[in-house]
Short mmCIF file of N, CA, C and O in Angstrom, two decimals:
data_model
loop_
_atom_site.label_atom_id
_atom_site.label_comp_id
_atom_site.label_asym_id
_atom_site.label_seq_id
_atom_site.Cartn_x
_atom_site.Cartn_y
_atom_site.Cartn_z
N MET W 19 32.76 -17.13 -4.30
CA MET W 19 31.63 -16.72 -5.27
C MET W 19 31.92 -15.41 -5.70
O MET W 19 32.65 -14.55 -5.21
N ASP W 20 31.83 -15.14 -6.94
CA ASP W 20 32.12 -13.77 -7.70
C ASP W 20 31.10 -12.77 -7.29
O ASP W 20 29.97 -12.90 -7.43
N PRO W 21 31.49 -11.71 -6.39
CA PRO W 21 30.66 -10.74 -6.02
C PRO W 21 29.87 -9.95 -7.08
O PRO W 21 28.77 -9.39 -7.04
N SER W 22 30.38 -10.08 -8.37
CA SER W 22 29.65 -9.35 -9.35
C SER W 22 28.29 -10.02 -9.78
O SER W 22 27.47 -9.43 -10.32
N ALA W 23 28.28 -11.33 -9.58
CA ALA W 23 26.94 -12.07 -9.84
C ALA W 23 25.94 -11.53 -8.93
O ALA W 23 24.78 -11.31 -9.45
N ALA W 24 26.23 -11.35 -7.59
CA ALA W 24 25.18 -10.67 -6.68
C ALA W 24 24.89 -9.37 -7.14
O ALA W 24 23.66 -9.00 -7.08
N LYS W 25 25.78 -8.64 -7.57
CA LYS W 25 25.48 -7.20 -8.01
C LYS W 25 24.60 -7.21 -9.22
O LYS W 25 23.76 -6.48 -9.33
N GLU W 26 24.87 -8.13 -10.32
CA GLU W 26 24.03 -8.22 -11.54
C GLU W 26 22.74 -8.64 -11.05
O GLU W 26 21.80 -8.24 -11.64
N TYR W 27 22.58 -9.56 -10.11
CA TYR W 27 21.26 -10.12 -9.93
C TYR W 27 20.38 -9.03 -9.18
O TYR W 27 19.24 -8.91 -9.52
N VAL W 28 21.02 -8.18 -8.34
CA VAL W 28 20.25 -7.12 -7.66
C VAL W 28 19.86 -6.15 -8.74
O VAL W 28 18.77 -5.55 -8.80
N THR W 29 20.66 -5.82 -9.64
CA THR W 29 20.51 -4.92 -10.76
C THR W 29 19.39 -5.44 -11.60
O THR W 29 18.48 -4.74 -12.08
N LEU W 30 19.35 -6.77 -11.91
CA LEU W 30 18.33 -7.28 -12.71
C LEU W 30 16.96 -7.16 -12.06
O LEU W 30 16.02 -6.82 -12.67
N ILE W 31 16.98 -7.41 -10.65
CA ILE W 31 15.61 -7.33 -10.00
C ILE W 31 15.19 -5.89 -10.12
O ILE W 31 13.99 -5.71 -10.40
N SER W 32 16.05 -4.97 -9.87
CA SER W 32 15.53 -3.58 -10.10
C SER W 32 15.14 -3.17 -11.39
O SER W 32 14.05 -2.48 -11.53
N ASN W 33 15.91 -3.55 -12.39
CA ASN W 33 15.37 -3.32 -13.76
C ASN W 33 14.19 -3.94 -14.20
O ASN W 33 13.22 -3.33 -14.78
N LEU W 34 13.84 -5.30 -13.74
CA LEU W 34 12.70 -5.88 -13.91
C LEU W 34 11.50 -5.17 -13.32
O LEU W 34 10.37 -4.99 -13.91
N PHE W 35 11.75 -4.90 -11.96
CA PHE W 35 10.67 -4.15 -11.40
C PHE W 35 10.28 -2.79 -11.89
O PHE W 35 9.16 -2.41 -12.07
N THR W 36 11.28 -2.09 -12.27
CA THR W 36 11.12 -0.80 -13.08
C THR W 36 10.38 -0.86 -14.25
O THR W 36 9.31 -0.29 -14.53
N HIS W 37 10.79 -1.89 -15.10
CA HIS W 37 10.17 -2.07 -16.31
C HIS W 37 8.71 -2.52 -16.10
O HIS W 37 7.77 -2.18 -16.82
N TYR W 38 8.42 -3.50 -15.24
CA TYR W 38 7.07 -3.82 -15.00
C TYR W 38 6.31 -2.75 -14.48
O TYR W 38 5.06 -2.68 -14.93
N GLN W 39 6.81 -2.00 -13.63
CA GLN W 39 6.04 -0.89 -13.14
C GLN W 39 5.48 -0.04 -14.31
O GLN W 39 4.36 0.57 -14.33
N GLY W 40 6.57 0.22 -15.17
CA GLY W 40 6.13 1.08 -16.38
C GLY W 40 5.01 0.41 -17.22
O GLY W 40 4.04 1.09 -17.79
N LEU W 41 5.15 -0.96 -17.34
CA LEU W 41 4.17 -1.61 -18.16
C LEU W 41 2.84 -1.69 -17.46
O LEU W 41 1.66 -1.51 -18.13
N ASN W 42 2.88 -1.69 -16.18
CA ASN W 42 1.60 -1.93 -15.34
C ASN W 42 0.94 -0.40 -15.03
O ASN W 42 -0.31 -0.55 -14.80
N ARG W 43 1.62 0.53 -15.33
CA ARG W 43 1.09 1.93 -14.88
C ARG W 43 -0.16 2.20 -15.67
O ARG W 43 -0.27 2.00 -16.86
N GLY W 44 -1.36 2.37 -14.90
CA GLY W 44 -2.63 2.69 -15.46
C GLY W 44 -3.38 1.62 -15.94
O GLY W 44 -4.50 1.73 -16.62
N SER W 45 -2.94 0.32 -15.88
CA SER W 45 -3.66 -0.83 -16.22
C SER W 45 -4.74 -1.28 -15.19
O SER W 45 -5.53 -2.09 -15.69
N MET W 46 -4.71 -0.78 -14.10
CA MET W 46 -5.76 -1.17 -13.16
C MET W 46 -6.61 -0.12 -12.48
O MET W 46 -5.97 1.09 -12.32
N LYS W 47 -7.69 -0.31 -12.11
CA LYS W 47 -8.61 0.56 -11.50
C LYS W 47 -8.81 0.42 -9.97
O LYS W 47 -9.71 0.77 -9.49
N VAL W 48 -7.74 -0.14 -9.51
CA VAL W 48 -7.71 -0.51 -7.98
C VAL W 48 -6.34 0.16 -7.37
O VAL W 48 -5.52 0.52 -8.19
N THR W 49 -6.33 0.08 -5.98
CA THR W 49 -5.07 0.59 -5.51
C THR W 49 -3.95 -0.41 -5.65
O THR W 49 -4.25 -1.72 -6.10
N HIS W 50 -2.85 -0.03 -5.36
CA HIS W 50 -1.60 -0.83 -5.44
C HIS W 50 -1.82 -2.17 -4.62
O HIS W 50 -1.72 -3.29 -5.19
N LEU W 51 -2.38 -2.10 -3.36
CA LEU W 51 -2.41 -3.21 -2.58
C LEU W 51 -3.64 -4.13 -3.07
O LEU W 51 -3.45 -5.29 -2.97
N GLN W 52 -4.65 -3.47 -3.45
CA GLN W 52 -5.81 -4.21 -4.01
C GLN W 52 -5.44 -5.04 -5.36
O GLN W 52 -5.68 -6.20 -5.31
N GLY W 53 -4.42 -4.41 -6.05
CA GLY W 53 -4.10 -5.13 -7.21
C GLY W 53 -3.20 -6.37 -6.85
O GLY W 53 -3.27 -7.40 -7.44
N HIS W 54 -2.29 -6.18 -5.71
CA HIS W 54 -1.57 -7.31 -5.34
C HIS W 54 -2.41 -8.55 -4.86
O HIS W 54 -2.18 -9.66 -5.18
N ILE W 55 -3.50 -8.23 -4.26
CA ILE W 55 -4.37 -9.19 -3.65
C ILE W 55 -5.14 -9.92 -4.89
O ILE W 55 -5.27 -11.13 -4.92
N LEU W 56 -5.67 -9.07 -5.82
CA LEU W 56 -6.22 -9.70 -6.90
C LEU W 56 -5.26 -10.58 -7.78
O LEU W 56 -5.68 -11.70 -8.21
N GLU W 57 -4.12 -10.12 -8.01
CA GLU W 57 -3.13 -10.77 -8.72
C GLU W 57 -2.85 -12.14 -8.05
O GLU W 57 -2.65 -13.19 -8.61
N PHE W 58 -2.64 -12.06 -6.63
CA PHE W 58 -2.25 -13.29 -5.89
C PHE W 58 -3.41 -14.23 -5.91
O PHE W 58 -3.22 -15.39 -6.28
N MET W 59 -4.77 -13.80 -5.82
CA MET W 59 -5.87 -14.67 -5.95
C MET W 59 -6.00 -15.28 -7.33
O MET W 59 -6.28 -16.43 -7.53
N TYR W 60 -5.60 -14.54 -8.31
CA TYR W 60 -5.72 -14.93 -9.70
C TYR W 60 -4.75 -16.09 -9.97
O TYR W 60 -5.13 -17.02 -10.61
N SER W 61 -3.52 -15.83 -9.35
CA SER W 61 -2.40 -16.84 -9.66
C SER W 61 -2.78 -18.20 -8.95
O SER W 61 -2.36 -19.26 -9.50
N LYS W 62 -3.48 -18.17 -7.76
CA LYS W 62 -3.81 -19.31 -7.19
C LYS W 62 -4.93 -20.17 -7.78
O LYS W 62 -5.06 -21.39 -7.60
N GLN W 63 -5.95 -19.39 -8.48
CA GLN W 63 -7.00 -20.05 -9.10
C GLN W 63 -7.81 -20.93 -8.25
O GLN W 63 -8.35 -21.99 -8.64
N LYS W 64 -8.12 -20.50 -7.01
CA LYS W 64 -8.91 -21.13 -5.99
C LYS W 64 -9.19 -20.29 -4.82
O LYS W 64 -8.62 -19.38 -4.72
N ALA W 65 -10.15 -20.76 -4.19
CA ALA W 65 -10.61 -19.93 -2.97
C ALA W 65 -9.56 -20.09 -1.84
O ALA W 65 -8.91 -21.18 -1.62
N LEU W 66 -9.21 -19.10 -1.09
CA LEU W 66 -8.26 -19.09 -0.11
C LEU W 66 -8.86 -18.42 1.09
O LEU W 66 -9.65 -17.64 1.07
N ASN W 67 -8.36 -18.80 2.31
CA ASN W 67 -8.81 -18.09 3.53
C ASN W 67 -7.87 -16.90 3.75
O ASN W 67 -6.85 -16.88 3.16
N LEU W 68 -8.28 -16.08 4.65
CA LEU W 68 -7.49 -14.82 4.91
C LEU W 68 -6.10 -15.14 5.40
O LEU W 68 -5.23 -14.42 5.03
N LYS W 69 -5.93 -16.16 6.19
CA LYS W 69 -4.56 -16.46 6.65
C LYS W 69 -3.67 -16.94 5.45
O LYS W 69 -2.51 -16.42 5.44
N GLU W 70 -4.14 -17.54 4.56
CA GLU W 70 -3.39 -18.01 3.32
C GLU W 70 -3.03 -16.69 2.44
O GLU W 70 -1.83 -16.56 2.10
N ILE W 71 -3.90 -15.81 2.31
CA ILE W 71 -3.60 -14.57 1.65
C ILE W 71 -2.54 -13.78 2.44
O ILE W 71 -1.61 -13.28 1.90
N SER W 72 -2.75 -13.59 3.75
CA SER W 72 -2.01 -12.91 4.57
C SER W 72 -0.48 -13.41 4.57
O SER W 72 0.46 -12.62 4.52
N GLU W 73 -0.33 -14.70 4.62
CA GLU W 73 1.06 -15.29 4.74
C GLU W 73 1.70 -15.16 3.29
O GLU W 73 2.82 -14.98 3.06
N GLY W 74 0.90 -15.58 2.20
CA GLY W 74 1.32 -15.43 0.91
C GLY W 74 1.79 -14.07 0.47
O GLY W 74 2.73 -13.91 -0.31
N LEU W 75 1.23 -13.05 0.98
CA LEU W 75 1.60 -11.61 0.49
C LEU W 75 2.38 -10.91 1.63
O LEU W 75 2.83 -9.71 1.42
N GLU W 76 2.44 -11.59 2.71
CA GLU W 76 3.22 -10.97 4.04
C GLU W 76 2.50 -9.62 4.23
O GLU W 76 3.24 -8.56 4.44
N ILE W 77 1.09 -9.67 4.38
CA ILE W 77 0.34 -8.66 4.83
C ILE W 77 -0.32 -8.92 6.15
O ILE W 77 -0.86 -10.00 6.31
N ALA W 78 -0.30 -8.00 7.08
CA ALA W 78 -1.05 -8.09 8.48
C ALA W 78 -2.47 -8.47 8.19
O ALA W 78 -3.05 -7.91 7.35
N LYS W 79 -2.93 -9.47 8.81
CA LYS W 79 -4.39 -9.93 8.58
C LYS W 79 -5.32 -8.76 8.99
O LYS W 79 -6.25 -8.79 8.21
N GLN W 80 -5.11 -7.88 9.81
CA GLN W 80 -6.01 -6.73 10.06
C GLN W 80 -6.04 -5.84 8.81
O GLN W 80 -7.16 -5.50 8.52
N GLN W 81 -4.88 -5.67 8.31
CA GLN W 81 -4.85 -4.74 7.07
C GLN W 81 -5.59 -5.58 5.91
O GLN W 81 -6.29 -4.81 5.23
N LEU W 82 -5.38 -6.72 5.77
CA LEU W 82 -5.98 -7.49 4.63
C LEU W 82 -7.40 -7.51 4.77
O LEU W 82 -8.15 -7.44 3.81
N THR W 83 -8.01 -7.75 5.98
CA THR W 83 -9.43 -7.71 6.12
C THR W 83 -10.15 -6.45 5.59
O THR W 83 -11.12 -6.61 4.98
N HIS W 84 -9.55 -5.30 5.81
CA HIS W 84 -10.12 -4.04 5.40
C HIS W 84 -9.95 -3.97 3.90
O HIS W 84 -10.96 -3.57 3.25
N VAL W 85 -8.76 -4.42 3.25
CA VAL W 85 -8.65 -4.34 1.79
C VAL W 85 -9.57 -5.23 1.04
O VAL W 85 -10.25 -4.91 0.07
N VAL W 86 -9.70 -6.45 1.65
CA VAL W 86 -10.56 -7.46 1.03
C VAL W 86 -11.97 -7.08 1.07
O VAL W 86 -12.76 -7.12 0.05
N SER W 87 -12.44 -6.36 2.05
CA SER W 87 -13.85 -5.74 2.16
C SER W 87 -13.95 -4.69 1.16
O SER W 87 -15.18 -4.70 0.53
N GLY W 88 -12.98 -3.90 0.82
CA GLY W 88 -13.07 -2.91 -0.22
C GLY W 88 -13.32 -3.65 -1.55
O GLY W 88 -14.13 -3.10 -2.32
N LEU W 89 -12.48 -4.63 -1.71
CA LEU W 89 -12.67 -5.39 -3.06
C LEU W 89 -13.90 -6.18 -3.32
O LEU W 89 -14.51 -6.25 -4.21
N GLU W 90 -14.47 -6.54 -1.97
CA GLU W 90 -15.75 -7.09 -2.00
C GLU W 90 -16.91 -6.12 -2.46
O GLU W 90 -17.75 -6.38 -3.36
N LYS W 91 -16.89 -5.12 -1.90
CA LYS W 91 -17.78 -3.94 -2.23
C LYS W 91 -17.68 -3.51 -3.71
O LYS W 91 -18.74 -3.16 -4.23
N LYS W 92 -16.54 -3.63 -4.26
CA LYS W 92 -16.44 -3.25 -5.74
C LYS W 92 -16.85 -4.44 -6.51
O LYS W 92 -16.90 -4.30 -7.85
N GLY W 93 -17.17 -5.58 -5.94
CA GLY W 93 -17.62 -6.78 -6.72
C GLY W 93 -16.46 -7.58 -7.33
O GLY W 93 -16.76 -8.54 -8.20
N TYR W 94 -15.21 -7.45 -6.79
CA TYR W 94 -14.22 -8.33 -7.51
C TYR W 94 -13.86 -9.67 -6.53
O TYR W 94 -13.27 -10.55 -7.09
N LEU W 95 -14.37 -9.68 -5.39
CA LEU W 95 -14.31 -10.79 -4.43
C LEU W 95 -15.54 -11.15 -3.84
O LEU W 95 -16.38 -10.34 -3.54
N ILE W 96 -15.60 -12.40 -3.25
CA ILE W 96 -16.67 -12.83 -2.58
C ILE W 96 -16.08 -13.47 -1.37
O ILE W 96 -15.23 -14.39 -1.46
N LYS W 97 -16.61 -13.24 -0.13
CA LYS W 97 -16.21 -13.83 1.05
C LYS W 97 -17.37 -14.83 1.47
O LYS W 97 -18.55 -14.42 1.38
N ARG W 98 -16.96 -16.01 1.88
CA ARG W 98 -18.12 -16.84 2.35
C ARG W 98 -17.41 -17.76 3.51
O ARG W 98 -16.22 -17.97 3.60
N PRO W 99 -18.25 -18.37 4.46
CA PRO W 99 -17.71 -19.22 5.49
C PRO W 99 -17.01 -20.39 5.02
O PRO W 99 -17.49 -21.01 3.88
N ASP W 100 -15.93 -20.90 5.59
CA ASP W 100 -15.28 -21.98 5.22
C ASP W 100 -15.92 -23.21 5.85
O ASP W 100 -15.97 -23.24 7.19
N GLU W 101 -16.58 -24.21 5.23
CA GLU W 101 -17.26 -25.24 5.66
C GLU W 101 -16.42 -26.15 6.52
O GLU W 101 -16.91 -26.85 7.46
N ARG W 102 -15.14 -26.25 6.22
CA ARG W 102 -14.20 -27.07 6.96
C ARG W 102 -13.82 -26.42 8.18
O ARG W 102 -13.43 -27.24 9.15
N ASP W 103 -13.63 -25.23 8.21
CA ASP W 103 -13.21 -24.52 9.46
C ASP W 103 -14.17 -23.36 9.78
O ASP W 103 -14.13 -22.30 9.04
N LYS W 104 -15.16 -23.48 10.51
CA LYS W 104 -16.19 -22.46 10.84
C LYS W 104 -15.60 -21.20 11.29
O LYS W 104 -16.48 -20.21 11.09
N ARG W 105 -14.39 -21.01 11.74
CA ARG W 105 -13.98 -19.76 12.14
C ARG W 105 -13.30 -19.02 11.04
O ARG W 105 -13.10 -17.72 11.09
N ALA W 106 -12.95 -19.79 9.88
CA ALA W 106 -12.33 -18.98 8.87
C ALA W 106 -13.36 -18.66 7.73
O ALA W 106 -14.37 -19.02 7.65
N VAL W 107 -12.85 -17.66 6.90
CA VAL W 107 -13.61 -17.14 5.82
C VAL W 107 -12.80 -17.27 4.48
O VAL W 107 -11.57 -17.15 4.44
N LEU W 108 -13.56 -17.98 3.55
CA LEU W 108 -12.97 -18.17 2.27
C LEU W 108 -13.13 -16.98 1.28
O LEU W 108 -14.23 -16.43 1.32
N VAL W 109 -12.15 -16.56 0.47
CA VAL W 109 -12.24 -15.52 -0.43
C VAL W 109 -12.07 -16.12 -1.78
O VAL W 109 -11.10 -16.86 -2.02
N THR W 110 -12.97 -15.73 -2.69
CA THR W 110 -12.89 -16.20 -4.13
C THR W 110 -13.08 -15.05 -5.12
O THR W 110 -13.78 -13.96 -4.80
N LEU W 111 -12.27 -15.04 -6.13
CA LEU W 111 -12.53 -14.06 -7.17
C LEU W 111 -13.88 -14.11 -7.86
O LEU W 111 -14.28 -15.23 -8.22
N THR W 112 -14.56 -13.05 -8.03
CA THR W 112 -15.76 -13.07 -8.86
C THR W 112 -15.41 -13.12 -10.28
O THR W 112 -14.21 -12.80 -10.72
N PRO W 113 -16.23 -13.28 -11.26
CA PRO W 113 -16.01 -13.07 -12.72
C PRO W 113 -15.50 -11.75 -12.98
O PRO W 113 -14.67 -11.56 -13.80
N ALA W 114 -15.95 -10.67 -12.37
CA ALA W 114 -15.37 -9.32 -12.54
C ALA W 114 -14.01 -9.25 -12.03
O ALA W 114 -13.23 -8.59 -12.59
N GLY W 115 -13.65 -10.03 -10.89
CA GLY W 115 -12.32 -9.90 -10.48
C GLY W 115 -11.34 -10.68 -11.32
O GLY W 115 -10.23 -10.11 -11.71
N LYS W 116 -11.80 -11.79 -11.98
CA LYS W 116 -11.08 -12.48 -13.01
C LYS W 116 -10.85 -11.56 -14.26
O LYS W 116 -9.71 -11.48 -14.82
N ALA W 117 -11.89 -10.94 -14.63
CA ALA W 117 -11.89 -10.08 -15.78
C ALA W 117 -10.96 -9.00 -15.69
O ALA W 117 -10.21 -8.69 -16.62
N ILE W 118 -10.79 -8.22 -14.44
CA ILE W 118 -9.89 -7.10 -14.40
C ILE W 118 -8.51 -7.51 -14.38
O ILE W 118 -7.66 -6.80 -14.91
N GLU W 119 -8.23 -8.82 -13.92
CA GLU W 119 -6.86 -9.34 -13.90
C GLU W 119 -6.56 -9.74 -15.43
O GLU W 119 -5.52 -9.41 -15.77
N GLU W 120 -7.50 -10.31 -16.06
CA GLU W 120 -7.16 -10.64 -17.36
C GLU W 120 -6.93 -9.52 -18.25
O GLU W 120 -6.17 -9.52 -19.16
N GLN W 121 -7.63 -8.32 -18.18
CA GLN W 121 -7.60 -7.18 -18.90
C GLN W 121 -6.18 -6.54 -18.47
O GLN W 121 -5.53 -6.28 -19.43
N LYS W 122 -5.88 -6.66 -17.26
CA LYS W 122 -4.47 -6.01 -16.92
C LYS W 122 -3.43 -6.79 -17.67
O LYS W 122 -2.47 -6.19 -18.34
N TRP W 123 -3.31 -8.11 -17.74
CA TRP W 123 -2.41 -8.89 -18.34
C TRP W 123 -2.51 -8.77 -19.94
O TRP W 123 -1.41 -8.72 -20.52
N ARG W 124 -3.66 -8.50 -20.59
CA ARG W 124 -3.69 -8.14 -21.92
C ARG W 124 -3.03 -6.72 -22.24
O ARG W 124 -2.29 -6.67 -23.24
N VAL W 125 -3.27 -5.84 -21.38
CA VAL W 125 -2.67 -4.56 -21.49
C VAL W 125 -1.17 -4.55 -21.36
O VAL W 125 -0.28 -4.11 -22.12
N LEU W 126 -0.83 -5.34 -20.26
CA LEU W 126 0.74 -5.57 -20.13
C LEU W 126 1.36 -6.24 -21.29
O LEU W 126 2.57 -5.85 -21.69
N TYR W 127 0.70 -7.19 -21.81
CA TYR W 127 1.41 -7.94 -22.96
C TYR W 127 1.48 -7.03 -24.12
O TYR W 127 2.40 -6.95 -24.89
N GLN W 128 0.39 -6.09 -24.43
CA GLN W 128 0.45 -5.34 -25.49
C GLN W 128 1.51 -4.29 -25.38
O GLN W 128 2.33 -3.77 -26.37
N LYS W 129 1.70 -3.76 -24.13
CA LYS W 129 2.84 -2.73 -23.79
C LYS W 129 4.21 -3.41 -23.95
O LYS W 129 5.13 -2.77 -24.48
N PHE W 130 4.31 -4.66 -23.47
CA PHE W 130 5.56 -5.31 -23.75
C PHE W 130 5.97 -5.59 -25.18
O PHE W 130 7.02 -5.36 -25.57
N ILE W 131 5.08 -6.03 -25.96
CA ILE W 131 5.36 -6.24 -27.32
C ILE W 131 5.82 -4.83 -28.04
O ILE W 131 6.65 -4.89 -28.81
N LYS W 132 5.03 -3.80 -27.76
CA LYS W 132 5.45 -2.61 -28.26
C LYS W 132 6.86 -2.20 -27.89
O LYS W 132 7.63 -1.81 -28.64
N SER W 133 7.33 -2.40 -26.63
CA SER W 133 8.57 -2.26 -25.94
C SER W 133 9.53 -3.13 -26.76
O SER W 133 10.66 -2.67 -27.20
N PHE W 134 9.30 -4.44 -26.85
CA PHE W 134 9.96 -5.40 -27.34
C PHE W 134 10.39 -5.17 -28.87
O PHE W 134 11.45 -5.40 -29.33
N ASN W 135 9.32 -4.63 -29.62
CA ASN W 135 9.54 -4.43 -30.93
C ASN W 135 10.49 -3.12 -31.23
O ASN W 135 10.86 -2.96 -32.43
N GLN W 136 10.83 -2.48 -30.29
CA GLN W 136 11.81 -1.31 -30.40
C GLN W 136 13.30 -2.00 -30.61
O GLN W 136 14.16 -1.18 -31.05
N LEU W 137 13.44 -3.22 -30.15
CA LEU W 137 14.72 -3.87 -30.24
C LEU W 137 14.96 -4.32 -31.77
O LEU W 137 13.99 -4.67 -32.52
N THR W 138 16.17 -4.42 -32.16
CA THR W 138 16.43 -4.95 -33.47
C THR W 138 16.22 -6.55 -33.33
O THR W 138 16.07 -7.05 -32.29
N GLU W 139 16.21 -7.19 -34.39
CA GLU W 139 16.05 -8.57 -34.50
C GLU W 139 17.02 -9.27 -33.74
O GLU W 139 16.61 -10.27 -32.98
N GLU W 140 18.21 -8.90 -33.84
CA GLU W 140 19.36 -9.58 -33.10
C GLU W 140 19.17 -9.34 -31.62
O GLU W 140 19.38 -10.36 -30.79
N GLU W 141 18.86 -8.13 -31.23
CA GLU W 141 18.51 -7.79 -29.79
C GLU W 141 17.44 -8.71 -29.27
O GLU W 141 17.42 -9.10 -28.19
N GLN W 142 16.33 -8.87 -30.06
CA GLN W 142 15.20 -9.66 -29.60
C GLN W 142 15.58 -11.09 -29.43
O GLN W 142 15.27 -11.70 -28.35
N PHE W 143 16.47 -11.61 -30.32
CA PHE W 143 16.97 -13.04 -30.13
C PHE W 143 17.81 -13.01 -28.89
O PHE W 143 17.55 -14.03 -28.11
N ASP W 144 18.69 -12.15 -28.70
CA ASP W 144 19.53 -12.03 -27.50
C ASP W 144 18.71 -11.89 -26.32
O ASP W 144 19.05 -12.62 -25.27
N PHE W 145 17.74 -11.16 -26.20
CA PHE W 145 16.89 -10.92 -25.15
C PHE W 145 16.09 -12.27 -24.71
O PHE W 145 16.15 -12.67 -23.58
N CYS W 146 15.58 -12.87 -25.71
CA CYS W 146 14.81 -14.19 -25.46
C CYS W 146 15.88 -15.21 -24.97
O CYS W 146 15.37 -15.98 -24.04
N PHE W 147 16.93 -15.35 -25.59
CA PHE W 147 18.01 -16.31 -25.10
C PHE W 147 18.32 -15.97 -23.67
O PHE W 147 18.43 -16.88 -22.75
N ALA W 148 18.58 -14.74 -23.34
CA ALA W 148 19.07 -14.44 -22.00
C ALA W 148 17.92 -14.76 -20.93
O ALA W 148 18.21 -15.20 -19.83
N LEU W 149 16.78 -14.26 -21.29
CA LEU W 149 15.51 -14.66 -20.38
C LEU W 149 15.48 -16.17 -20.07
O LEU W 149 15.33 -16.57 -18.99
N HIS W 150 15.54 -16.90 -21.29
CA HIS W 150 15.48 -18.35 -21.04
C HIS W 150 16.67 -18.96 -20.21
O HIS W 150 16.32 -19.68 -19.24
N LYS W 151 17.76 -18.42 -20.42
CA LYS W 151 19.02 -18.91 -19.69
C LYS W 151 18.83 -18.45 -18.11
O LYS W 151 18.98 -19.33 -17.34
N VAL W 152 18.38 -17.21 -17.99
CA VAL W 152 18.24 -16.73 -16.44
C VAL W 152 17.25 -17.54 -15.81
O VAL W 152 17.43 -18.06 -14.73
N ASN W 153 16.07 -17.94 -16.52
CA ASN W 153 14.81 -18.64 -15.86
C ASN W 153 15.29 -19.99 -15.58
O ASN W 153 15.12 -20.55 -14.53
N THR W 154 16.16 -20.66 -16.55
CA THR W 154 16.56 -21.94 -16.46
C THR W 154 17.58 -22.13 -15.17
O THR W 154 17.46 -22.96 -14.29
N LEU W 155 18.36 -21.12 -15.05
CA LEU W 155 19.57 -21.12 -14.04
C LEU W 155 18.78 -20.94 -12.70
O LEU W 155 19.07 -21.57 -11.60
N LEU W 156 17.81 -19.93 -12.64
CA LEU W 156 17.24 -19.62 -11.36
C LEU W 156 16.41 -20.81 -10.81
O LEU W 156 16.25 -21.09 -9.69
N GLN W 157 15.71 -21.59 -11.74
CA GLN W 157 15.03 -22.83 -11.40
C GLN W 157 16.13 -23.80 -10.85
O GLN W 157 15.72 -24.52 -9.85
N LYS W 158 17.10 -23.91 -11.39
CA LYS W 158 18.25 -24.84 -11.00
C LYS W 158 18.77 -24.44 -9.49
O LYS W 158 19.04 -25.33 -8.71
N MET W 159 18.72 -23.16 -9.30
CA MET W 159 19.29 -22.79 -8.04
C MET W 159 18.22 -22.83 -6.89
O MET W 159 18.60 -22.79 -5.76
N GLY W 160 16.93 -22.99 -7.22
CA GLY W 160 15.96 -23.19 -6.23
C GLY W 160 15.52 -21.83 -5.60
O GLY W 160 16.18 -20.78 -5.88
N GLY W 161 14.47 -21.82 -4.81
CA GLY W 161 14.02 -20.65 -4.25
C GLY W 161 13.86 -20.66 -2.80
O GLY W 161 13.79 -19.96 -1.98
#
């Protein structure tokens, strides 16, 4: 294997993360960890128990319980007993939780378009082609 591929991959991750952080800055009215939980819940589009969230985000269940309670107090999540497993609690996004995520993605999209429009037409084409190619190859490589 060409070691430059691994170096470019790590650089890509760093660049994507830095760019995403810039786009995301100021788009949420919750803490960083609360934002991760809301985003995870929004992406799953279903009720999840605390164990599923804990494992999905690799967060200790004890820490998660505290953060979920804070989000519940803000009206973004609802906790209810799991009827299939009486020991478990199911967590669901409220309409307010969905709305805050949708607003975040609208703001991110607008900021991305503004940033993207700073590129020339040829650079925009190259960028789109490169993203498509990287996504296709990553899917082929598996995860």
